[in-house]
Structure formats: structure tokens, C-alpha cells
Short mmCIF file of C-alpha atoms and ligand atoms in Angstrom, two decimals:
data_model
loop_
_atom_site.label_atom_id
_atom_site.label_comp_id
_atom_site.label_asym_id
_atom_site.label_seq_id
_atom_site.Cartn_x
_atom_site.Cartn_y
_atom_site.Cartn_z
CA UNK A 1 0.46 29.74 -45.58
CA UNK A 2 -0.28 32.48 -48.49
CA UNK A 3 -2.76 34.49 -49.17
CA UNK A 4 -2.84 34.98 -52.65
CA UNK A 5 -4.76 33.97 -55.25
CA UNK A 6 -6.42 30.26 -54.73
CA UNK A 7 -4.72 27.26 -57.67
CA UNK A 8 -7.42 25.82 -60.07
CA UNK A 9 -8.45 22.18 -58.56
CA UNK A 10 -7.87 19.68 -61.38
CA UNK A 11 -10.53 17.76 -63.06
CA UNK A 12 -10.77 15.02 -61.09
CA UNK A 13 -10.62 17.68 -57.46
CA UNK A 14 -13.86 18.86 -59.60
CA UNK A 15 -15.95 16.13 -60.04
CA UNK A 16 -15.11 14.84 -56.72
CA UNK A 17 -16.76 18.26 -55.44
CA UNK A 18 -19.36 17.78 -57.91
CA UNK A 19 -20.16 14.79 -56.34
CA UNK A 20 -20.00 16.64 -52.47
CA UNK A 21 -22.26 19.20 -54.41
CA UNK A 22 -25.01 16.51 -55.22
CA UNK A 23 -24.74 14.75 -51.73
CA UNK A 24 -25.26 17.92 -50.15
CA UNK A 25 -28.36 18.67 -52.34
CA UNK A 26 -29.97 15.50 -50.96
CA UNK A 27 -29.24 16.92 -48.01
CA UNK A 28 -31.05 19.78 -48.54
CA UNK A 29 -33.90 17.64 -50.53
CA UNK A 30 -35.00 16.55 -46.66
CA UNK A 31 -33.81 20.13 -44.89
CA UNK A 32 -33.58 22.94 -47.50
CA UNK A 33 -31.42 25.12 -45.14
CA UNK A 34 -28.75 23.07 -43.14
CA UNK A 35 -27.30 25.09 -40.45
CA UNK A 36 -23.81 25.81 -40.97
CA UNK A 37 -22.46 23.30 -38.42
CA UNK A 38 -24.42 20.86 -40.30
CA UNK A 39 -22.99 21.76 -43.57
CA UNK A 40 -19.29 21.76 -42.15
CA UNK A 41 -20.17 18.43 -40.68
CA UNK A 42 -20.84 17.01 -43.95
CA UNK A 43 -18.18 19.05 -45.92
CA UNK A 44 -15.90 17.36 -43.61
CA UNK A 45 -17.00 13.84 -42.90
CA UNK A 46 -19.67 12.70 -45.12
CA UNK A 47 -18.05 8.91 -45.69
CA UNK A 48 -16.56 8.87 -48.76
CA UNK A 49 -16.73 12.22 -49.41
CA UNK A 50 -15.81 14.73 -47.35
CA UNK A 51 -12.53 16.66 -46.81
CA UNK A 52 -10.99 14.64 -44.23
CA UNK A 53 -13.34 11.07 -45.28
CA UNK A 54 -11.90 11.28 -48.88
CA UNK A 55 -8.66 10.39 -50.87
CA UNK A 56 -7.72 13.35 -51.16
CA UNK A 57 -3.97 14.50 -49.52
CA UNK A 58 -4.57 17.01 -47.29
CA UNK A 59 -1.52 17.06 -45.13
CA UNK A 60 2.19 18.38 -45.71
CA UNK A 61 3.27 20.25 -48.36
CA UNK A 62 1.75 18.62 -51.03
CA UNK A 63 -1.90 18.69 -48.86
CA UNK A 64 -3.40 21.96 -47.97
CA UNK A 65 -1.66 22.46 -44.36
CA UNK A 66 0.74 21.52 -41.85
CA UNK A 67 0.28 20.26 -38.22
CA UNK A 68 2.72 20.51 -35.31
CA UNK A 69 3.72 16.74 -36.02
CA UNK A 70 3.96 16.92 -39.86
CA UNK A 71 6.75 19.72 -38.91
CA UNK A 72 8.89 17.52 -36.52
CA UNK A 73 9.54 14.73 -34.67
CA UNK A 74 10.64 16.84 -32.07
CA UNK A 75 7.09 17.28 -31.32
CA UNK A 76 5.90 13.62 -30.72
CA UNK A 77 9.49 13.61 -29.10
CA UNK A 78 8.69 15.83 -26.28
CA UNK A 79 5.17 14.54 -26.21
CA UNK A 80 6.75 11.05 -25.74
CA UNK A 81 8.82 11.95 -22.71
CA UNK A 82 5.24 13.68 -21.09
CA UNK A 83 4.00 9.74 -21.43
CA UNK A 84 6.67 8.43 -19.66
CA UNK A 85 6.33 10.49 -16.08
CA UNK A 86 2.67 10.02 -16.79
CA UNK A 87 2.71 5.71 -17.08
CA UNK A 88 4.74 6.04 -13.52
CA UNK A 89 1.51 6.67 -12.01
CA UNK A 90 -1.55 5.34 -14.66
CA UNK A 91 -1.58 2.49 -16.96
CA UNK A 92 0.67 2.53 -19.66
CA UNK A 93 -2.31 2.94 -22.44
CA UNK A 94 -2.63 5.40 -24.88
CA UNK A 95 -5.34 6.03 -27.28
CA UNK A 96 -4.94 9.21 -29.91
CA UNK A 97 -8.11 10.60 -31.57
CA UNK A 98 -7.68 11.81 -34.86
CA UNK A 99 -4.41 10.85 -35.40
CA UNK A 100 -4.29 12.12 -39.24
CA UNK A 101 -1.29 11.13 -41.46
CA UNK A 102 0.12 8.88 -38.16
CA UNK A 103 3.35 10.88 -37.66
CA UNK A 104 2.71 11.81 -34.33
CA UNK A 105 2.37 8.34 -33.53
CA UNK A 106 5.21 7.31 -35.22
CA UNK A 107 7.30 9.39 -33.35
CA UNK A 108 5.71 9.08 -30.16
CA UNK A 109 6.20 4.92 -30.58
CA UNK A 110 10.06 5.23 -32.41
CA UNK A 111 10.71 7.58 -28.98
CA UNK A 112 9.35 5.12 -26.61
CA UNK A 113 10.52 1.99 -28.30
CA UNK A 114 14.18 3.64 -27.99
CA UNK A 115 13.79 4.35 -24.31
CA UNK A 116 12.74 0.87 -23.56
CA UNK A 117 9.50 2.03 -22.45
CA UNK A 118 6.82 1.40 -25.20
CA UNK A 119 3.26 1.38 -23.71
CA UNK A 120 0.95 -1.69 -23.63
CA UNK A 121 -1.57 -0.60 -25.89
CA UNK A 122 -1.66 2.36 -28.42
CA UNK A 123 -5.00 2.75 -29.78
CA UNK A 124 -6.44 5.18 -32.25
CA UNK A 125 -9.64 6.66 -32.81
CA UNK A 126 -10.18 8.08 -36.42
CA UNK A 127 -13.72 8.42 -38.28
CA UNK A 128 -11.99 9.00 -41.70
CA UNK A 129 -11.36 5.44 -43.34
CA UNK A 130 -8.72 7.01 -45.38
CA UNK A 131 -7.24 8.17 -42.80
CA UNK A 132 -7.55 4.72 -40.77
CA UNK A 133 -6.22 3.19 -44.75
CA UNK A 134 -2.99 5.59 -44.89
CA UNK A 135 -1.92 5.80 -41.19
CA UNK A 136 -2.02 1.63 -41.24
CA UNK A 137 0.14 1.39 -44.26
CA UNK A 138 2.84 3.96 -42.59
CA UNK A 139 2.65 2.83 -39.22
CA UNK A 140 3.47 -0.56 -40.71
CA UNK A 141 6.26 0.28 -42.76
CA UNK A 142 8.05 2.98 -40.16
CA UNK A 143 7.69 0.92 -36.79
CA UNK A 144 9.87 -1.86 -35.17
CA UNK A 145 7.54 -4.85 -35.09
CA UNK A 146 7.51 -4.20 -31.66
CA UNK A 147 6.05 -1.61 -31.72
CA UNK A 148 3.45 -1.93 -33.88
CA UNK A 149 2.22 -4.65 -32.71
CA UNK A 150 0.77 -2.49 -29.94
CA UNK A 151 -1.17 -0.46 -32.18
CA UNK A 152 -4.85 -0.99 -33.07
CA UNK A 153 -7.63 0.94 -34.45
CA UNK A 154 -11.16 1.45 -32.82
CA UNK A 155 -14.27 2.20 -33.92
CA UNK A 156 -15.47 3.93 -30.88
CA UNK A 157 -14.13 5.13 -27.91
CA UNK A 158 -13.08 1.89 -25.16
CA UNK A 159 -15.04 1.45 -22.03
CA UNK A 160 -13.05 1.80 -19.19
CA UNK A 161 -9.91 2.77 -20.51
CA UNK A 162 -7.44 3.97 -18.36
CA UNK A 163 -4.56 5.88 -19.43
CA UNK A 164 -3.80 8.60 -21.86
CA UNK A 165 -5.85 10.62 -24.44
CA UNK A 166 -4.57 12.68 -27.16
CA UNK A 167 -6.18 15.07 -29.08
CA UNK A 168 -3.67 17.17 -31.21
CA UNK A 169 -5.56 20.09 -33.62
CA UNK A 170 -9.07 17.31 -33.20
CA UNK A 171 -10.82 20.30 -31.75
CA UNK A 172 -10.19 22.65 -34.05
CA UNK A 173 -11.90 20.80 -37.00
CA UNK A 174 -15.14 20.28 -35.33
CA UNK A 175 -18.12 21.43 -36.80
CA UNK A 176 -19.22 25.32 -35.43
CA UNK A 177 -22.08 27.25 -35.80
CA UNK A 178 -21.60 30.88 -37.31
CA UNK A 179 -23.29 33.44 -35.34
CA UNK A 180 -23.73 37.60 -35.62
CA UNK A 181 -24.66 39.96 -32.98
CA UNK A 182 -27.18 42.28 -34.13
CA UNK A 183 -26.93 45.23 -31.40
CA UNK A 184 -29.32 47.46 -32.31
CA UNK A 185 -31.79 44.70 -31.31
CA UNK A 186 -30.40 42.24 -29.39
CA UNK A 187 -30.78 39.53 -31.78
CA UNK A 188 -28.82 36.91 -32.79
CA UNK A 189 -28.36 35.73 -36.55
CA UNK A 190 -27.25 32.19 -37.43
CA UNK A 191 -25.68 31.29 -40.86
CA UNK A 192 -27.20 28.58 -42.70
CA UNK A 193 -26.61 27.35 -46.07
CA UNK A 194 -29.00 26.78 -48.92
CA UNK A 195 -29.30 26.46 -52.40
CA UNK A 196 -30.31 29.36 -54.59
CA UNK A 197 -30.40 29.12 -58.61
CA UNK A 198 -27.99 26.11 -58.43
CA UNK A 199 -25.72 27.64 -56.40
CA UNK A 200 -24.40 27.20 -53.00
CA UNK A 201 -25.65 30.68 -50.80
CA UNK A 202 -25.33 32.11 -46.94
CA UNK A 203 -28.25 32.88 -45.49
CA UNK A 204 -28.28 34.37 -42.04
CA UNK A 205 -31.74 33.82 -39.81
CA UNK A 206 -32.68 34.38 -36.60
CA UNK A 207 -30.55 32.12 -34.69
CA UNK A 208 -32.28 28.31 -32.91
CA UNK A 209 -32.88 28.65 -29.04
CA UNK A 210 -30.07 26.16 -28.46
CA UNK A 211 -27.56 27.94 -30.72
CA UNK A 212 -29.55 31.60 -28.53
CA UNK A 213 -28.65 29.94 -24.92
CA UNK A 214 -24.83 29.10 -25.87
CA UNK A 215 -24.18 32.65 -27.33
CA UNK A 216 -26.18 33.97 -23.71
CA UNK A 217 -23.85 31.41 -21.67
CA UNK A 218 -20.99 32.15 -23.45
CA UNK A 219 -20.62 35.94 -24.26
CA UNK A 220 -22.60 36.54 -21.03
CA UNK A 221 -22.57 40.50 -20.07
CA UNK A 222 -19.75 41.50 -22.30
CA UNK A 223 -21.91 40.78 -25.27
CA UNK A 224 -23.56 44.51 -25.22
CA UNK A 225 -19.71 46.03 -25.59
CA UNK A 226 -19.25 44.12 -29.12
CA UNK A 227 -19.74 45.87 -31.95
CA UNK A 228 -22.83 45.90 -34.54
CA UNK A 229 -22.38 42.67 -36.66
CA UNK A 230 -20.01 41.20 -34.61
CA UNK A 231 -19.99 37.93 -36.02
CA UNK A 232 -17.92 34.56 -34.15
CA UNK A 233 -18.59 30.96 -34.15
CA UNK A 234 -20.14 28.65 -31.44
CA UNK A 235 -19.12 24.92 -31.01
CA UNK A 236 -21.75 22.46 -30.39
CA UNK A 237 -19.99 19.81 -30.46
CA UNK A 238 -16.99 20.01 -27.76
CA UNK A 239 -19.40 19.22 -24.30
CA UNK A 240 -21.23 16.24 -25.78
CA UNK A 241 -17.56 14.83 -27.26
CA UNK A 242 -16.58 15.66 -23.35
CA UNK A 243 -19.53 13.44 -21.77
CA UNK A 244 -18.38 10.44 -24.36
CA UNK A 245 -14.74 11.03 -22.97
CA UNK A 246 -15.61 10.74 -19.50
CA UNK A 247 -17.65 7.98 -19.86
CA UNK A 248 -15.52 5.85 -21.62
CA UNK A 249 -12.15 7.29 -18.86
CA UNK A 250 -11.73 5.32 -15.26
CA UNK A 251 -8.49 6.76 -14.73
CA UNK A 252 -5.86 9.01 -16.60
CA UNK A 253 -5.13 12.29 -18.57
CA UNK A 254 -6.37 13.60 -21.93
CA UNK A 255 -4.13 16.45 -23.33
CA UNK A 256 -5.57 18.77 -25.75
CA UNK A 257 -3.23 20.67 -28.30
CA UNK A 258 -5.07 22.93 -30.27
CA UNK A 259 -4.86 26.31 -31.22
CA UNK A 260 -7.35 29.02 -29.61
CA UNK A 261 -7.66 31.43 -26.50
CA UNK A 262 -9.17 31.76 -23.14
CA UNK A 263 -13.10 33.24 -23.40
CA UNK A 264 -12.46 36.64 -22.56
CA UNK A 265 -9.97 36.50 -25.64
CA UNK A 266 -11.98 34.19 -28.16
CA UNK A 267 -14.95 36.81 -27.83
CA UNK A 268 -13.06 40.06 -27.63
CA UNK A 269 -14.16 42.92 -29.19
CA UNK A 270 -11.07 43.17 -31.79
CA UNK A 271 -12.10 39.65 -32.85
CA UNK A 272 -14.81 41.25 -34.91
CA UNK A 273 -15.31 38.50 -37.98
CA UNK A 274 -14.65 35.26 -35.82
CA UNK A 275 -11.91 33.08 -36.32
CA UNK A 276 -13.32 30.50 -39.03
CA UNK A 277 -11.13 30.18 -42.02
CA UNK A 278 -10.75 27.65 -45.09
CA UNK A 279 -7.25 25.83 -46.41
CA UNK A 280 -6.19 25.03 -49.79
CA UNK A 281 -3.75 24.31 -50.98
CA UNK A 282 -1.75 26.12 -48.09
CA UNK A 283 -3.63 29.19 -48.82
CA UNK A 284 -5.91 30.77 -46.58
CA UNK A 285 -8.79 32.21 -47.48
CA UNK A 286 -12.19 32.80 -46.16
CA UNK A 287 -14.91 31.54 -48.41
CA UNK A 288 -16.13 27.93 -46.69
CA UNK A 289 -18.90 27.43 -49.77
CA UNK A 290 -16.06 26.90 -52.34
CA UNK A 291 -15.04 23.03 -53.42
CA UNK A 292 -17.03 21.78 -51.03
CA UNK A 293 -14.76 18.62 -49.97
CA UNK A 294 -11.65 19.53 -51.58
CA UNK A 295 -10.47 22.38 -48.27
CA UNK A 296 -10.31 22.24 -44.76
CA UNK A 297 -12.23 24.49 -42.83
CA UNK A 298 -11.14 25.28 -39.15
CA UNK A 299 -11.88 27.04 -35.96
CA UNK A 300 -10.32 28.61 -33.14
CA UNK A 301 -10.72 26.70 -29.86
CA UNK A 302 -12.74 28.20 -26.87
CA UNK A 303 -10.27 26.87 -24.23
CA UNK A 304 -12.69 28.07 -21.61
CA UNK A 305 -15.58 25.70 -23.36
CA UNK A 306 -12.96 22.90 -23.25
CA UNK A 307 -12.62 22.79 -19.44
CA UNK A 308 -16.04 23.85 -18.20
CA UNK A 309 -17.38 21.24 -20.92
CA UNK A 310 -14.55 18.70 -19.25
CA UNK A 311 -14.99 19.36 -15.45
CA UNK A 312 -19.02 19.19 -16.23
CA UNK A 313 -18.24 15.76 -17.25
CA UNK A 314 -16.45 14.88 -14.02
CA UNK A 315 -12.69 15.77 -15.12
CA UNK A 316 -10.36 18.16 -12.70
CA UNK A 317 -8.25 20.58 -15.02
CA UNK A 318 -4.46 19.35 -14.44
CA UNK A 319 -2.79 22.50 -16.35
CA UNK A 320 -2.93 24.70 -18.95
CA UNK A 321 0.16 26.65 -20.73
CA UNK A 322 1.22 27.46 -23.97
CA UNK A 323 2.72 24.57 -26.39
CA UNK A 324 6.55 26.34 -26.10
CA UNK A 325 6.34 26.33 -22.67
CA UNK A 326 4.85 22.43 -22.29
CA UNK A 327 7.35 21.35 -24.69
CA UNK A 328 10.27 23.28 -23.39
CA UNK A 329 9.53 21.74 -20.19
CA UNK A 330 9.36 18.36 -21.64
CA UNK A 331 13.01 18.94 -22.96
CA UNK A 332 12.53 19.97 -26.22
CA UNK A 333 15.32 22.45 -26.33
CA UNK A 334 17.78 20.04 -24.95
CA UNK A 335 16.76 17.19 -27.43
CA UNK A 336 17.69 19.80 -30.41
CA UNK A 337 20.82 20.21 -29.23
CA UNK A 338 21.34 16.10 -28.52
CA UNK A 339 20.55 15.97 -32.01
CA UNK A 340 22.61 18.86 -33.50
CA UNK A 341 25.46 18.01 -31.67
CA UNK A 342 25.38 14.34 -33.19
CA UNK A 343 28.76 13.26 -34.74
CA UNK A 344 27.09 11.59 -37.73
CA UNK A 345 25.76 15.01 -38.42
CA UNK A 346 27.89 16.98 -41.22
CA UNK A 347 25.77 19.36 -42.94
CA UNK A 348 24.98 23.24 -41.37
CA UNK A 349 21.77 22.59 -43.16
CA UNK A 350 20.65 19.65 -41.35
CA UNK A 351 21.96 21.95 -37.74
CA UNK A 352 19.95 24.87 -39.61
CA UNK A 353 16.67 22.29 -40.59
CA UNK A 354 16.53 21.47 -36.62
CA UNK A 355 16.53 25.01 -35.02
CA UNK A 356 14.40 25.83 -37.40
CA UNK A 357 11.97 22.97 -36.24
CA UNK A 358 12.42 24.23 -32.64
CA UNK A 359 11.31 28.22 -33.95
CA UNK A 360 8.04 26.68 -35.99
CA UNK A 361 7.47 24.80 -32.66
CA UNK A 362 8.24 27.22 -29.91
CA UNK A 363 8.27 31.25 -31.40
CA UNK A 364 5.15 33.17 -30.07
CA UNK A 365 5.03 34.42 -33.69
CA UNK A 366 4.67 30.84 -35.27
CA UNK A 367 3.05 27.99 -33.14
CA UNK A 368 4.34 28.81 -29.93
CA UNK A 369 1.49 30.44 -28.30
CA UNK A 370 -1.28 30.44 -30.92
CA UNK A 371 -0.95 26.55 -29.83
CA UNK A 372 -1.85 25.64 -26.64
CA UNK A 373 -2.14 22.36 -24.51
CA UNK A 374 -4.40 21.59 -21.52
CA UNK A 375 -4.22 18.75 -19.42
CA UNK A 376 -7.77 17.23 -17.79
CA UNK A 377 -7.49 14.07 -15.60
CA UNK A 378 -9.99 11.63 -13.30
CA UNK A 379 -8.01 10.33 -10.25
CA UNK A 380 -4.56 11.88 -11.44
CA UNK A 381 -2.42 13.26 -8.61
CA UNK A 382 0.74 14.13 -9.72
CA UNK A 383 1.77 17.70 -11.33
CA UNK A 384 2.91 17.29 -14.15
CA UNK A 385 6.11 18.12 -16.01
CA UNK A 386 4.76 19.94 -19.13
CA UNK A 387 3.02 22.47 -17.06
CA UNK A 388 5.77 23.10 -14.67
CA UNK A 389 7.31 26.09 -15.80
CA UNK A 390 4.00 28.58 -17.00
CA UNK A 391 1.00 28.00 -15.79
CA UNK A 392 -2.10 29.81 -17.78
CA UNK A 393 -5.31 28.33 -15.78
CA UNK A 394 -5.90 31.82 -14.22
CA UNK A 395 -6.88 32.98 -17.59
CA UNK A 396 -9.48 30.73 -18.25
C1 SAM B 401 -6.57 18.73 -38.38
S1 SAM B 401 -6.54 16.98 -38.37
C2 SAM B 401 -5.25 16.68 -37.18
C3 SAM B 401 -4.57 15.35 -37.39
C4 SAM B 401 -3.43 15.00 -36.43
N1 SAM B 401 -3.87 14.91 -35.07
C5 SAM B 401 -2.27 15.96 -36.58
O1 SAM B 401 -2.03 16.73 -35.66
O2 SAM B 401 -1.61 15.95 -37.62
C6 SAM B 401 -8.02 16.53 -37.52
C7 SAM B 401 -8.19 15.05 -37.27
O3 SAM B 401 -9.25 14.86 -36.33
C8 SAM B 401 -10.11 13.83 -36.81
N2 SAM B 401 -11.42 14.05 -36.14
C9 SAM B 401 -12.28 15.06 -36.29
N3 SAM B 401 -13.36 14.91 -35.50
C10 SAM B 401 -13.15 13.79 -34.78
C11 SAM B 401 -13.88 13.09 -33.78
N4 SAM B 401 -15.06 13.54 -33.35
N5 SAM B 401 -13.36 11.95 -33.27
C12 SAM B 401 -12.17 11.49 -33.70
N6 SAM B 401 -11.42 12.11 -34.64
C13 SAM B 401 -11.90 13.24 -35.18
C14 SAM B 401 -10.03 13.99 -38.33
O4 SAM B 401 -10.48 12.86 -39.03
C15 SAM B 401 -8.52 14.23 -38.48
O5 SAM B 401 -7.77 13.03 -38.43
#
């Protein structure tokens, strides 16, 4: 990622956010100042027109960023051998939500079709239809028949599925609300977006009782030792997604890979402007009212919200570690060298291209540790491998 100065969206980029622009101004016809959740909600996923509901290619280099599987295979590689200790005790069904370009499931497929040990079903859950439209067309054309003849797409989440869930970087690109802490006071501000002389504007008001109670809950005591204007996000969305999960689960894991902290460290006092940013372009930049449609906007994951918002829906926290650590356990490291030490493989480069696959994956400084996974299951007894060798849950 670089932060520099943002490229000029072409024409057509334009009048597609023109066209966001107008949506969003019927929007505001009914509501004149949508909160900001609402606004990333629709920025996002309006059908047709939002960031990830568009045409638009937003992953890899020629997108705007780059996910753990659109850097290797070694990922869905490592993932793939966590599903096989898994289906010795649960069904051997998987269902991935959000399963953007498809790589991951590509991988995770190739890997288990080599092993002899593809599961029976391989579902995936993804509200974008161009999404559902692009990840058909290269599941098709990269899988053995086999394979992908396993794979289908669902509207909605199964009833009683049981087996595993995957959510890699889903989380993150849920919609937040944008709170700041006035001190002097003890109020709470809420950011809400409106429309002032034909522009899109912020506008901070006193914050709704709901959006009030999860900043009480969440911050708790520690709140009065942030600083004036300390301004972080709140997700709404993460405990009703986990009552729809647990409804829908009988039996199984769901492992979330996102990146984000424990509470005390999402809401530390250092963490003074919050963690939402904006992509384009693979540039980073902070400004979530520009080309509405055309960037991704992001935000850290509460990891503490993810399992009190799980285990309030019924599911026991299995584990919790960094992503190095759960895929160095799952033999990452020892896969990289399988493949390094092929004889069909002549070029340093291609050695070079794989350890530096294993670095982007596993250095603290790159995803390593700003990644991390967390395991929640219903009826799931035993330990598993990917949290065998650091185990984080004390920190929650
Ligand atoms: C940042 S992308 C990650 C894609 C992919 N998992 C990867 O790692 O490359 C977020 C994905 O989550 C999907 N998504 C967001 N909210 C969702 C929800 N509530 N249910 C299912 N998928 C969702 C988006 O459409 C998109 O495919």
C-alpha cells in the first residue's frame, strides 16, 4: 500500500460514482442524515452499485488491495490441512462467506482434491452478484470436475448445517458506526452523513441510545482515561450476523481471519482516530466520502466483540492466536520448503517468490500478527491443530 497522492478514476469510475451519488441522494430524500454505518452499508452493497456489488475489480494488483489468499496459495494450503483434522470429527461440509475473487477456494479445493480428501459439499455465501458472476467463471475453469462439482452458491445461510465456516477479512468490511468521546462532558458524538450545497458532508450529532449503550458496554470504565475527541468506530453488525450463524450451525467450527485486536487494545488510548480507513487503488487514505463506490472502506476487528457476540449466541471459543502462528502450526513452513525444494523448480526467483509468500504471510511486521484467526465451535471437542502452538484467549 502507498500513501501518496490518490490516481484520477477514469470516466467511466466517474459516472459509475455519479450514479452511487444519486442513489445515495434518494437515500437521503426519505432520511436526510444516514448514519455512517448506513452510508458504508450502501457505499458497499447497494446491488448494482456499491464497491463490492459492482463491476468494478477490486482485488489484486490491478484492484485496490490484496487479501491473504490473493498473496498465496500457501494460505488456502495451510487452511486446507486445518479442514482435514477437523472432517475427522464433523461432517465434511464447508461453507465460506464472502469468498471474494474465489482463490481461497480454489486452493483450499486443488489442496484437498490432491490429498484425496475433498469435502462433500463446499458452499458459498456471497451478497455481491459480481462477485457470485466472477468466482463461478474461475472456479469453473481452475477446478478438476471433481471438484467443482461440490461447489454451490447460496442465497442465505443453510439450516442445519454442520461443518465448517469460513470467514476470511468478512468482518472487517462490515458496516461501523463512527463515534467521538467528548470528555469534557461525557457525551458521545456519532458521524452521520448528509448533503450540503450538493456535496457529500460529515456531520457529527449526539450519538442514538443504541449506538450510547455499545460505546458504555464496550469502553466500559476505561472510557474516562481517553483523550478529548477520541474518536473509534462501533460495529453493529457482528452480534446479529452471530445469532444468524448459530442458528443456521448444529454442529462444527467457524474460523474467523481478520485483522484487529483484543478490546483493551482496539480502544487504547494511543488509538486516538480509530482504525477506519479507505483503499484505492492500493493507496490508503482516510477520506470515506470520496468516489463513493469506486474504494473500499475497512475496519479493524473488535476480537473481543467477536467472541462475546459468538458465545451469546451459544458458541464455546475453541482458540485464538495470531495467523503466523495458526498457519505455522498447520505446516506452512514445511510446505514452502516441499515446494522450494521441488526438482522441476529452476529459477532462484521462483525459491525467492515463495519465501517471500511465507514473510507477507507470517512477519509480525506484514500480516503475521495484524491478522488473526479465532476458532468458535457448537459440540466440537477436539483441540485443534492451528492453535496448538500460541494460544492468545487470555487477552481477550
Ligand atoms: C474484503 S473481501 C474478502 C474476500 C475474501 N474472503 C478474501 O479473503 O479475499 C469481503 C467479502 O465479504 C463479503 N461480505 C461482506 N459482508 C458479508 C455478509 N454479511 N455476508 C456474506 N458476505 C459478506 C463481500 O461481498 C466480500 O466478498
Amino acid at each position: 500500500v502507498i500513501e501518496n497522492k490518490l490516481p484520477m478514476p477514469d470516466q467511466d469510475a466517474l459516472a459509475h460514482s455519479q450514479r452511487v451519488r444519486a442513489y445515495l441522494e434518494q437515500q437521503m430524500a426519505a432520511c436526510p442524515q444516514l448514519s455512517f454505518g448506513d452510508y458504508m452499508n450502501h457505499v458497499l452493497y447497494a446491488p448494482g452499485l456499491g464497491y463490492y456489488s459492482a463491476g468494478n475489480t477490486k482485488f489484486g494488483r490491478a484492484g485496490d488491495f490484496v487479501t491473504a489468499p490473493e498473496s498465496s496459495s500457501l494460505f488456502g494450503w495451510s487452511l486446507a490441512t486445518q479442514l482435514v483434522e477437523v472432517f475427522g470429527e464433523i461432517r465434511a461440509d464447508v461453507l465460506e462467506i464472502g469468498a471474494g475473487t474465489g482463490q481461497l477456494a480454489v486452493d483450499i479445493l486443488q489442496t484437498l482434491h490432491d490429498q484425496n480428501q475433498l469435502p462433500l459439499s463446499y458452499a458459498i455465501l456471497e451478497p455481491s452478484a459480481d462477485l457470485i458472476h466472477r468466482q463461478k467463471a474461475r472456479l469453473e475453469h481452475e477446478l478438476p470436475a471433481d471438484a467443482f462439482s461440490r461447489v454451490s452458491w447460496l442465497s442465505e445461510l443453510p439450516e442445519n448445517f454442520h461443518g465448517v465456516i469460513l470467514a476470511n477479512e468478512v468482518l472487517d468490511a462490515m458496516a461501523v458506526e463512527c463515534v467521538r468521546l467528548n470528555q469534557s462532558d461525557g457525551s458521545v458524538s456519532q458521524l452521520f452523513v448528509v448533503n450540503s450545497d450538493d456535496a457529500l458532508a460529515q456531520h457529527w450529532a449526539p450519538a442514538s441510545e443504541r449506538v450510547r449503550e455499545a460505546v458504555d458496554h464496550r469502553l466500559g470504565e476505561s472510557r474516562h482515561l481517553l483523550p478529548d475527541d477520541y474518536a473509534t468506530e462501533i460495529n453493529l453488525s457482528i452480534s446479529p450476523w452471530f445469532r444468524s450463524v448459530a442458528a443456521s450451525m448444529v454442529h462444527g467450527l467457524v474460523l474467523i481471519i481478520d485483522y484487529g485486536y483484543p478490546r483493551s487494545e482496539y480502544y487504547a488510548p494511543d488509538r486516538a482516530t480509530g482504525t477506519l480507513r479507505c483503499y484505492y487503488r492500493h493507496r490508503l487514505h482516510e477520506d470515506p466520502l470520496l468516489y463513493p463506490g469506486l474504494q473500499d472502506i475497512t475496519a479493524d476487528v473488535d476480537f473481543t466483540l467477536v467472541v462475546e457476540s459468538a458465545t451469546e449466541a451459544g458458541f464455546e471459543l475453541h482458540g485464538y492466536t495470531t495467523q503466523a502462528q495458526f498457519l505455522l502450526a498447520n505446516g506452512l513452513l514445511e510446505r514452502a520448503e516441499a515446494l522450494v525444494n521441488r526438482p522441476e523448480l529452476k529459477s532462484d526467483q521462483e525459491r525467492f517468490l515463495i519465501s517471500q509468500q511465507v514473510n507477507t504471510l507470517t512477519m509480525a511486521s506484514q500480516m503475521g500478527e495484524r491478522f488473526q484467526v479465532m476458532g468458535l465451535s457448537v459440540g466440537l471437542e477436539q483441540p485443534l491443530l492451528g492453535f496448538q502452538k500460541l494460544d492468545l484467549a487470555h487477552r481477550l
